[in-house]
PDB file of C-alpha atoms in Angstrom:
ATOM      1  CA  UNK A   4      -3.533 -20.531  19.277  1.00 34.00           C
ATOM      2  CA  UNK A   5      -2.486 -17.697  17.001  1.00 41.00           C
ATOM      3  CA  UNK A   6      -2.006 -18.332  13.292  1.00 43.00           C
ATOM      4  CA  UNK A   7       1.633 -18.211  12.294  1.00 45.00           C
ATOM      5  CA  UNK A   8       4.116 -19.511   9.756  1.00 48.00           C
ATOM      6  CA  UNK A   9       5.344 -22.047  12.313  1.00 55.00           C
ATOM      7  CA  UNK A  10       1.900 -23.656  12.001  1.00 58.00           C
ATOM      8  CA  UNK A  11       2.458 -24.089   8.265  1.00 60.00           C
ATOM      9  CA  UNK A  12       0.313 -21.120   7.243  1.00 57.00           C
ATOM     10  CA  UNK A  13       1.156 -19.787   3.788  1.00 57.00           C
ATOM     11  CA  UNK A  14      -2.371 -18.537   3.076  1.00 60.00           C
ATOM     12  CA  UNK A  15      -5.123 -16.845   5.075  1.00 62.00           C
ATOM     13  CA  UNK A  16      -7.052 -19.442   7.062  1.00 62.00           C
ATOM     14  CA  UNK A  17     -10.806 -19.340   7.631  1.00 61.00           C
ATOM     15  CA  UNK A  18     -10.357 -19.477  11.397  1.00 61.00           C
ATOM     16  CA  UNK A  19      -7.396 -17.980  13.220  1.00 60.00           C
ATOM     17  CA  UNK A  20      -7.821 -20.568  15.966  1.00 63.00           C
ATOM     18  CA  UNK A  21      -8.929 -23.461  13.734  1.00 64.00           C
ATOM     19  CA  UNK A  22      -6.012 -25.729  14.553  1.00 67.00           C
ATOM     20  CA  UNK A  23      -5.185 -26.529  18.172  1.00 71.00           C
ATOM     21  CA  UNK A  24      -1.663 -26.910  19.533  1.00 75.00           C
ATOM     22  CA  UNK A  25      -2.047 -30.705  19.355  1.00 78.00           C
ATOM     23  CA  UNK A  26      -2.845 -30.403  15.578  1.00 71.00           C
ATOM     24  CA  UNK A  27      -6.525 -31.283  16.021  1.00 72.00           C
ATOM     25  CA  UNK A  28      -9.270 -28.905  14.879  1.00 68.00           C
ATOM     26  CA  UNK A  29     -11.726 -26.694  16.749  1.00 70.00           C
ATOM     27  CA  UNK A  30     -14.481 -27.615  14.277  1.00 68.00           C
ATOM     28  CA  UNK A  31     -13.603 -30.196  11.632  1.00 63.00           C
ATOM     29  CA  UNK A  32     -16.273 -28.835   9.279  1.00 66.00           C
ATOM     30  CA  UNK A  33     -14.998 -25.262   9.198  1.00 64.00           C
ATOM     31  CA  UNK A  34     -11.282 -25.144   8.457  1.00 63.00           C
ATOM     32  CA  UNK A  35     -10.527 -23.739   5.026  1.00 64.00           C
ATOM     33  CA  UNK A  36      -6.786 -23.142   4.756  1.00 61.00           C
ATOM     34  CA  UNK A  37      -7.164 -20.794   1.804  1.00 61.00           C
ATOM     35  CA  UNK A  38     -10.129 -18.590   2.583  1.00 61.00           C
ATOM     36  CA  UNK A  39     -10.963 -16.189  -0.240  1.00 62.00           C
ATOM     37  CA  UNK A  40     -13.093 -13.810   1.815  1.00 63.00           C
ATOM     38  CA  UNK A  41     -10.112 -12.907   3.990  1.00 62.00           C
ATOM     39  CA  UNK A  42      -7.853 -12.841   0.928  1.00 64.00           C
ATOM     40  CA  UNK A  43     -10.151 -10.230  -0.614  1.00 73.00           C
ATOM     41  CA  UNK A  44      -9.616  -8.053   2.453  1.00 76.00           C
ATOM     42  CA  UNK A  45      -5.862  -8.452   2.041  1.00 77.00           C
ATOM     43  CA  UNK A  46      -6.159  -7.475  -1.616  1.00 83.00           C
ATOM     44  CA  UNK A  47      -8.073  -4.318  -0.601  1.00 86.00           C
ATOM     45  CA  UNK A  48      -5.426  -3.416   1.977  1.00 89.00           C
ATOM     46  CA  UNK A  49      -2.603  -3.650  -0.603  1.00 90.00           C
ATOM     47  CA  UNK A  50      -4.272  -2.287  -3.754  1.00 92.00           C
ATOM     48  CA  UNK A  51      -6.688   0.280  -2.324  1.00 93.00           C
ATOM     49  CA  UNK A  52      -5.730   1.400   1.178  1.00 95.00           C
ATOM     50  CA  UNK A  53      -1.936   1.368   0.693  1.00 96.00           C
ATOM     51  CA  UNK A  54      -2.335   1.734  -3.086  1.00 97.00           C
ATOM     52  CA  UNK A  55       0.211  -0.717  -4.529  1.00 97.00           C
ATOM     53  CA  UNK A  56      -0.686  -2.019  -7.977  1.00 96.00           C
ATOM     54  CA  UNK A  57       1.059  -2.811 -11.229  1.00 94.00           C
ATOM     55  CA  UNK A  58       0.789  -1.036 -14.551  1.00 96.00           C
ATOM     56  CA  UNK A  59       2.547  -3.769 -16.526  1.00 93.00           C
ATOM     57  CA  UNK A  60       3.171  -7.426 -15.688  1.00 91.00           C
ATOM     58  CA  UNK A  61       6.283  -8.132 -13.635  1.00 91.00           C
ATOM     59  CA  UNK A  62       6.227  -4.903 -11.575  1.00 92.00           C
ATOM     60  CA  UNK A  63       8.620  -3.065 -13.916  1.00 95.00           C
ATOM     61  CA  UNK A  64       6.032  -0.270 -14.072  1.00 97.00           C
ATOM     62  CA  UNK A  65       3.895   0.207 -10.984  1.00 98.00           C
ATOM     63  CA  UNK A  66       1.062   2.359  -9.748  1.00 98.00           C
ATOM     64  CA  UNK A  67       1.104   3.867  -6.271  1.00 98.00           C
ATOM     65  CA  UNK A  68      -2.347   5.305  -5.503  1.00 98.00           C
ATOM     66  CA  UNK A  69      -3.181   5.180  -1.794  1.00 98.00           C
ATOM     67  CA  UNK A  70      -6.703   5.998  -0.662  1.00 96.00           C
ATOM     68  CA  UNK A  71      -6.675   7.475   2.846  1.00 95.00           C
ATOM     69  CA  UNK A  72      -9.992   7.258   4.645  1.00 92.00           C
ATOM     70  CA  UNK A  73     -11.146   9.164   7.723  1.00 91.00           C
ATOM     71  CA  UNK A  74     -11.839   5.950   9.670  1.00 93.00           C
ATOM     72  CA  UNK A  75      -8.151   4.970   9.633  1.00 93.00           C
ATOM     73  CA  UNK A  76      -5.193   6.898  11.014  1.00 95.00           C
ATOM     74  CA  UNK A  77      -2.650   5.119   8.798  1.00 96.00           C
ATOM     75  CA  UNK A  78      -2.096   2.323   6.324  1.00 96.00           C
ATOM     76  CA  UNK A  79       1.092   0.760   5.004  1.00 96.00           C
ATOM     77  CA  UNK A  80       2.112  -2.251   2.973  1.00 95.00           C
ATOM     78  CA  UNK A  81       5.121  -3.653   1.182  1.00 95.00           C
ATOM     79  CA  UNK A  82       5.808  -6.487  -1.202  1.00 94.00           C
ATOM     80  CA  UNK A  83       8.833  -8.103  -2.745  1.00 94.00           C
ATOM     81  CA  UNK A  84       8.975  -7.704  -6.519  1.00 95.00           C
ATOM     82  CA  UNK A  85      11.574  -9.164  -8.888  1.00 94.00           C
ATOM     83  CA  UNK A  86      13.420  -5.808  -8.594  1.00 95.00           C
ATOM     84  CA  UNK A  87      13.223  -5.365  -4.822  1.00 97.00           C
ATOM     85  CA  UNK A  88      10.864  -4.037  -2.179  1.00 97.00           C
ATOM     86  CA  UNK A  89       7.874  -1.907  -3.171  1.00 98.00           C
ATOM     87  CA  UNK A  90       6.349  -0.026  -0.250  1.00 98.00           C
ATOM     88  CA  UNK A  91       3.570   2.490   0.158  1.00 98.00           C
ATOM     89  CA  UNK A  92       1.895   3.954   3.195  1.00 97.00           C
ATOM     90  CA  UNK A  93       0.168   6.982   4.572  1.00 98.00           C
ATOM     91  CA  UNK A  94      -0.400   8.552   7.965  1.00 97.00           C
ATOM     92  CA  UNK A  95      -2.600  11.442   8.980  1.00 95.00           C
ATOM     93  CA  UNK A  96      -1.249  13.945  11.536  1.00 93.00           C
ATOM     94  CA  UNK A  97      -1.304  17.678  12.244  1.00 91.00           C
ATOM     95  CA  UNK A  98      -3.675  18.518   9.368  1.00 90.00           C
ATOM     96  CA  UNK A  99      -1.500  16.783   6.787  1.00 95.00           C
ATOM     97  CA  UNK A 100      -1.289  13.357   5.242  1.00 97.00           C
ATOM     98  CA  UNK A 101       2.218  11.932   4.922  1.00 98.00           C
ATOM     99  CA  UNK A 102       2.813   9.379   2.180  1.00 98.00           C
ATOM    100  CA  UNK A 103       5.894   7.164   2.154  1.00 98.00           C
ATOM    101  CA  UNK A 104       6.795   5.438  -1.092  1.00 98.00           C
ATOM    102  CA  UNK A 105       9.649   3.083  -1.945  1.00 98.00           C
ATOM    103  CA  UNK A 106      10.324   2.226  -5.574  1.00 98.00           C
ATOM    104  CA  UNK A 107      12.953  -0.468  -6.262  1.00 97.00           C
ATOM    105  CA  UNK A 108      15.796  -0.226  -8.776  1.00 96.00           C
ATOM    106  CA  UNK A 109      14.930  -0.539 -12.469  1.00 94.00           C
ATOM    107  CA  UNK A 110      11.286   0.302 -11.776  1.00 96.00           C
ATOM    108  CA  UNK A 111       9.176   3.294 -12.761  1.00 97.00           C
ATOM    109  CA  UNK A 112       6.127   4.433 -10.847  1.00 98.00           C
ATOM    110  CA  UNK A 113       3.090   6.533 -11.498  1.00 98.00           C
ATOM    111  CA  UNK A 114       2.150   8.045  -8.139  1.00 98.00           C
ATOM    112  CA  UNK A 115      -1.352   9.455  -7.699  1.00 98.00           C
ATOM    113  CA  UNK A 116      -2.123  11.362  -4.507  1.00 97.00           C
ATOM    114  CA  UNK A 117      -5.358  13.103  -3.515  1.00 95.00           C
ATOM    115  CA  UNK A 118      -4.567  16.805  -3.905  1.00 94.00           C
ATOM    116  CA  UNK A 119      -6.152  19.477  -6.058  1.00 93.00           C
ATOM    117  CA  UNK A 120      -3.041  21.684  -6.189  1.00 92.00           C
ATOM    118  CA  UNK A 121       0.696  21.154  -6.596  1.00 94.00           C
ATOM    119  CA  UNK A 122       1.144  23.944  -4.032  1.00 92.00           C
ATOM    120  CA  UNK A 123      -0.385  21.758  -1.300  1.00 93.00           C
ATOM    121  CA  UNK A 124       2.316  19.106  -1.740  1.00 96.00           C
ATOM    122  CA  UNK A 125       5.913  18.735  -0.591  1.00 96.00           C
ATOM    123  CA  UNK A 126       8.459  15.961  -0.957  1.00 97.00           C
ATOM    124  CA  UNK A 127      10.874  15.647   1.939  1.00 95.00           C
ATOM    125  CA  UNK A 128       9.809  19.134   3.054  1.00 94.00           C
ATOM    126  CA  UNK A 129      10.664  20.779  -0.275  1.00 95.00           C
ATOM    127  CA  UNK A 130       8.554  21.814  -3.293  1.00 94.00           C
ATOM    128  CA  UNK A 131       8.045  18.930  -5.714  1.00 94.00           C
ATOM    129  CA  UNK A 132       9.927  20.793  -8.442  1.00 90.00           C
ATOM    130  CA  UNK A 133      13.122  20.670  -6.320  1.00 92.00           C
ATOM    131  CA  UNK A 134      13.330  16.871  -6.628  1.00 92.00           C
ATOM    132  CA  UNK A 135      14.750  16.070 -10.067  1.00 90.00           C
ATOM    133  CA  UNK A 136      13.723  12.391  -9.734  1.00 91.00           C
ATOM    134  CA  UNK A 137      10.068  13.463 -10.015  1.00 96.00           C
ATOM    135  CA  UNK A 138       8.727  13.973 -13.535  1.00 95.00           C
ATOM    136  CA  UNK A 139       5.524  15.027 -15.280  1.00 96.00           C
ATOM    137  CA  UNK A 140       3.972  16.578 -12.177  1.00 96.00           C
ATOM    138  CA  UNK A 141       0.385  17.613 -12.879  1.00 96.00           C
ATOM    139  CA  UNK A 142      -3.097  17.826 -11.379  1.00 96.00           C
ATOM    140  CA  UNK A 143      -5.899  15.904 -13.075  1.00 94.00           C
ATOM    141  CA  UNK A 144      -9.364  15.171 -11.702  1.00 90.00           C
ATOM    142  CA  UNK A 145      -8.444  16.578  -8.254  1.00 91.00           C
ATOM    143  CA  UNK A 146      -5.472  14.228  -8.005  1.00 96.00           C
ATOM    144  CA  UNK A 147      -1.786  14.967  -8.100  1.00 97.00           C
ATOM    145  CA  UNK A 148      -0.017  12.737 -10.636  1.00 97.00           C
ATOM    146  CA  UNK A 149       3.732  12.223 -10.468  1.00 97.00           C
ATOM    147  CA  UNK A 150       6.094   9.934 -12.330  1.00 97.00           C
ATOM    148  CA  UNK A 151       9.133   8.717 -10.411  1.00 97.00           C
ATOM    149  CA  UNK A 152      12.044   6.331 -10.732  1.00 96.00           C
ATOM    150  CA  UNK A 153      13.607   4.214  -8.036  1.00 96.00           C
ATOM    151  CA  UNK A 154      14.089   5.740  -4.613  1.00 97.00           C
ATOM    152  CA  UNK A 155      12.382   6.508  -1.344  1.00 97.00           C
ATOM    153  CA  UNK A 156      10.031   9.454  -1.151  1.00 97.00           C
ATOM    154  CA  UNK A 157       8.093  11.167   1.642  1.00 98.00           C
ATOM    155  CA  UNK A 158       5.263  13.331   0.383  1.00 98.00           C
ATOM    156  CA  UNK A 159       3.159  15.574   2.588  1.00 97.00           C
ATOM    157  CA  UNK A 160      -0.185  16.933   1.474  1.00 96.00           C
ATOM    158  CA  UNK A 161      -2.143  19.610   3.315  1.00 92.00           C
ATOM    159  CA  UNK A 162      -5.717  18.410   3.761  1.00 83.00           C
TER     160      UNK A 162
END
């Protein structure tokens, strides 16, 4: 049996197959319905791999700082904030890494991407300076830092 919302799952269970279709358990002694170890993996996928975090409580100011790794081809995540959907993801192809970012209305974001030069980056195929929604573009500590308001952005970085 696959874990699903129809089974009443609102957290990450210790065992994906812990509850049988007749509502009995595979092993009565091993059925945590809120398993922190798997929750920690979920936290890593959102905050580190996809890079969604908050700068201030309430998601009015957010941080988007994805960390692409060679062992993965892509990562993406989204969450519903009080202002709307926040999304971040990356995909590696053709010698570039493409980052997709969605910032909801009434929200500001600090976007940090791994690049040691502004010249290696484009947004929607154009130089970053052509997009007036992007502010305070700079390179610090081999990372490209950008401030942005609400909108959807597609960045490409040459590796």
